[in-house]
Tab-separated table of C-alpha atoms in Angstrom:
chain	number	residue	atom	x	y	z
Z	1	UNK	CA	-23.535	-7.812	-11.596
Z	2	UNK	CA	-21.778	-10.171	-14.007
Z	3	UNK	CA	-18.012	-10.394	-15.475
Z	4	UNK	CA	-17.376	-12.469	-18.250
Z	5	UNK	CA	-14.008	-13.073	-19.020
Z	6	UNK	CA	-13.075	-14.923	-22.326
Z	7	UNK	CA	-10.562	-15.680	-24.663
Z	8	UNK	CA	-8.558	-18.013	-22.884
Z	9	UNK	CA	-7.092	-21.555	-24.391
Z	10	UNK	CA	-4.411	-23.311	-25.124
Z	11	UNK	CA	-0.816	-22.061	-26.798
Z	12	UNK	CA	2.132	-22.723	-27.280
Z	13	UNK	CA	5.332	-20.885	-25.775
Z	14	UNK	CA	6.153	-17.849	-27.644
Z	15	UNK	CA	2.278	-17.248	-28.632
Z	16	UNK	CA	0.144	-14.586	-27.931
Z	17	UNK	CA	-3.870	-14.430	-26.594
Z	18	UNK	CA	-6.213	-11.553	-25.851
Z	19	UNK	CA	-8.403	-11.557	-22.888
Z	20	UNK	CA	-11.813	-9.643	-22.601
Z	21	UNK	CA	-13.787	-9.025	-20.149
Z	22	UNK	CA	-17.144	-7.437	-20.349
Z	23	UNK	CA	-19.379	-6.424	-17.586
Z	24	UNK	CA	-23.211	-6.402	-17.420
Z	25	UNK	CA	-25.291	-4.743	-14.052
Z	26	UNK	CA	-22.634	-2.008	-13.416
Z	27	UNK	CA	-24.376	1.158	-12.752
Z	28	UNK	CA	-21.423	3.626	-11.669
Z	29	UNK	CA	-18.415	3.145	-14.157
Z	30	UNK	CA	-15.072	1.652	-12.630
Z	31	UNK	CA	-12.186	3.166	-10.937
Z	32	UNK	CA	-9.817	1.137	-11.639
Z	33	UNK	CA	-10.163	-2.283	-13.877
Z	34	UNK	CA	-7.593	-4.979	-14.254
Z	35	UNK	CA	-6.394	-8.667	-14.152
Z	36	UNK	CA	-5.324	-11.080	-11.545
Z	37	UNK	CA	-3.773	-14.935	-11.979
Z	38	UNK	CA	-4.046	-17.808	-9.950
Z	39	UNK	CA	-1.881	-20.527	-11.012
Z	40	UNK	CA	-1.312	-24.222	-9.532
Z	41	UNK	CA	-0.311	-24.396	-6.386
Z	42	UNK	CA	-0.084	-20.599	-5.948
Z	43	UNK	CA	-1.713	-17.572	-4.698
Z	44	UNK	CA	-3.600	-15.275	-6.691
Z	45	UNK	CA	-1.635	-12.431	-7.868
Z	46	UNK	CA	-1.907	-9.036	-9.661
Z	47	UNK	CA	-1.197	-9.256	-13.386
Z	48	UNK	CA	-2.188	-5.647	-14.387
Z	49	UNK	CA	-4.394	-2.656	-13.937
Z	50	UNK	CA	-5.475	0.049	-15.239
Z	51	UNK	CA	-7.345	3.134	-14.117
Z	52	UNK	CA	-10.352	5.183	-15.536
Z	53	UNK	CA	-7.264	7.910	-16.328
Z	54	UNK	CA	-5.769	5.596	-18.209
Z	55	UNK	CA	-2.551	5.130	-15.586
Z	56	UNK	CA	-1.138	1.520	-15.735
Z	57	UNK	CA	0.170	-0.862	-13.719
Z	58	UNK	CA	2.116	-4.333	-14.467
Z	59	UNK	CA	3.479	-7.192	-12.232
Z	60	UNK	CA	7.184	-7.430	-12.940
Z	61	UNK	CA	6.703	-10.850	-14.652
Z	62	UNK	CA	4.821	-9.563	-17.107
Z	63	UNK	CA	5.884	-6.056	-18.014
Z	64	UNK	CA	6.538	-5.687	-21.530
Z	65	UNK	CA	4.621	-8.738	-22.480
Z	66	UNK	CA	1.363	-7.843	-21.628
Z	67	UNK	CA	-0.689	-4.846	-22.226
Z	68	UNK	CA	-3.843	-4.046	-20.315
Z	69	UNK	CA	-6.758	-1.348	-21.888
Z	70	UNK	CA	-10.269	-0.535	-21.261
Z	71	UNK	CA	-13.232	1.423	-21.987
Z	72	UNK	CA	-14.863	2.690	-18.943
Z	73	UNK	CA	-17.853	3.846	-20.644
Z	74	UNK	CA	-18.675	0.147	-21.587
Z	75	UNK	CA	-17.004	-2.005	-18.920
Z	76	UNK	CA	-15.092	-3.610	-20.722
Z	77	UNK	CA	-11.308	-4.371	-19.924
Z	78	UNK	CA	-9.025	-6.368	-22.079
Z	79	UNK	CA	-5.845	-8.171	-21.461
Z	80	UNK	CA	-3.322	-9.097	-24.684
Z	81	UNK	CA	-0.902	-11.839	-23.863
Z	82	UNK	CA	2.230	-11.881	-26.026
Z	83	UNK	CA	5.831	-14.346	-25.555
Z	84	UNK	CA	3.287	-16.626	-23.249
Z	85	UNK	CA	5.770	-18.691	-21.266
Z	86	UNK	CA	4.950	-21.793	-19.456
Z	87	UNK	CA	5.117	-19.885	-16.412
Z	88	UNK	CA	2.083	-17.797	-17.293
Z	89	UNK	CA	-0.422	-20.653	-17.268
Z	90	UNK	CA	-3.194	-19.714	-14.740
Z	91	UNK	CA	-6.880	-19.143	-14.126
Z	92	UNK	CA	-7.267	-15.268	-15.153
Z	93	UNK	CA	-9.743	-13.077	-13.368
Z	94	UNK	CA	-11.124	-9.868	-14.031
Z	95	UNK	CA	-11.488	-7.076	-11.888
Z	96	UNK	CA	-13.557	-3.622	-11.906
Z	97	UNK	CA	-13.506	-1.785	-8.896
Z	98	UNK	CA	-14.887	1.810	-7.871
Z	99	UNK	CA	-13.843	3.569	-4.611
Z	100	UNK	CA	-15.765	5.142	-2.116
Z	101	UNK	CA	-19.661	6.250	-3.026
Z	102	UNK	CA	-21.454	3.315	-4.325
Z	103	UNK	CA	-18.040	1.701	-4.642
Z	104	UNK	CA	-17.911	-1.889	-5.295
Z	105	UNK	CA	-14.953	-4.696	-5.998
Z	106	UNK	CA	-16.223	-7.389	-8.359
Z	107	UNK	CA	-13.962	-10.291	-9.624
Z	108	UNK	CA	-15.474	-12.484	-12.628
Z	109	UNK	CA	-15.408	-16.205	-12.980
Z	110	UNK	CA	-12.263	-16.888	-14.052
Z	111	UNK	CA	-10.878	-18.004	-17.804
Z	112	UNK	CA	-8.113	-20.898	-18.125
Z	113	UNK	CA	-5.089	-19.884	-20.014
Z	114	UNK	CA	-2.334	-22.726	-20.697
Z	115	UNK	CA	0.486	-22.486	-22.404
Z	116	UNK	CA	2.377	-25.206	-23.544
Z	117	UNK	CA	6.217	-25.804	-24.159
């Protein structure tokens, strides 16, 4: 199983980026996909998720900034970025993960996002 996370780059405060992830080898569709952040010096945290019904779920930090979709049915989860602060530079990591029969937790390689002031 494979996650590939792109879209990530440089921009400046204020901008705006869109994540994707796509991933390849997943037989059973996801529970629940999302996002997670690990910036400098800090722990990897929970950006956003979002579950095969479509229920979503935001890190205070980011509410109303960022919006998180997906399509199940092509594992594929996306992440748009909008007012990027300086703050919100990190390594971004996908996430699909099913619960109990044949469930699974996968987190993809990671995608640099920087924004500069």
């Amino acid at each position: 199983v494979q996650l590939q996370a792109s879209g990530g780059g440089v921009v400046q405060s204020g901008g705006s980026l869109r994540l994707s992830c796509a991933a390849s080898g997943i037989i059973f569709s996801a529970d629940s996909m999302g996002w997670y952040r690990e910036a400098p010096g800090k722990q990897r945290e929970l950006v956003a998720t979002i579950t095969s019904g479509g229920v979503t779920n935001y890190a205070a930090s980011v509410k109303g900034r960022f919006a998180v979709s997906g399509d199940g049915a092509k594992n594929t989860v996306y992440l748009q970025m909008n007012s990027l602060k300086s703050g919100d530079t990190a390594v971004y990591y996908c996430n699909m993960r099913r619960y109990g029969d044949n469930g699974y937790n996968y987190l993809g390689r990671g995608t640099l996002v920087t924004v500069s002031s």
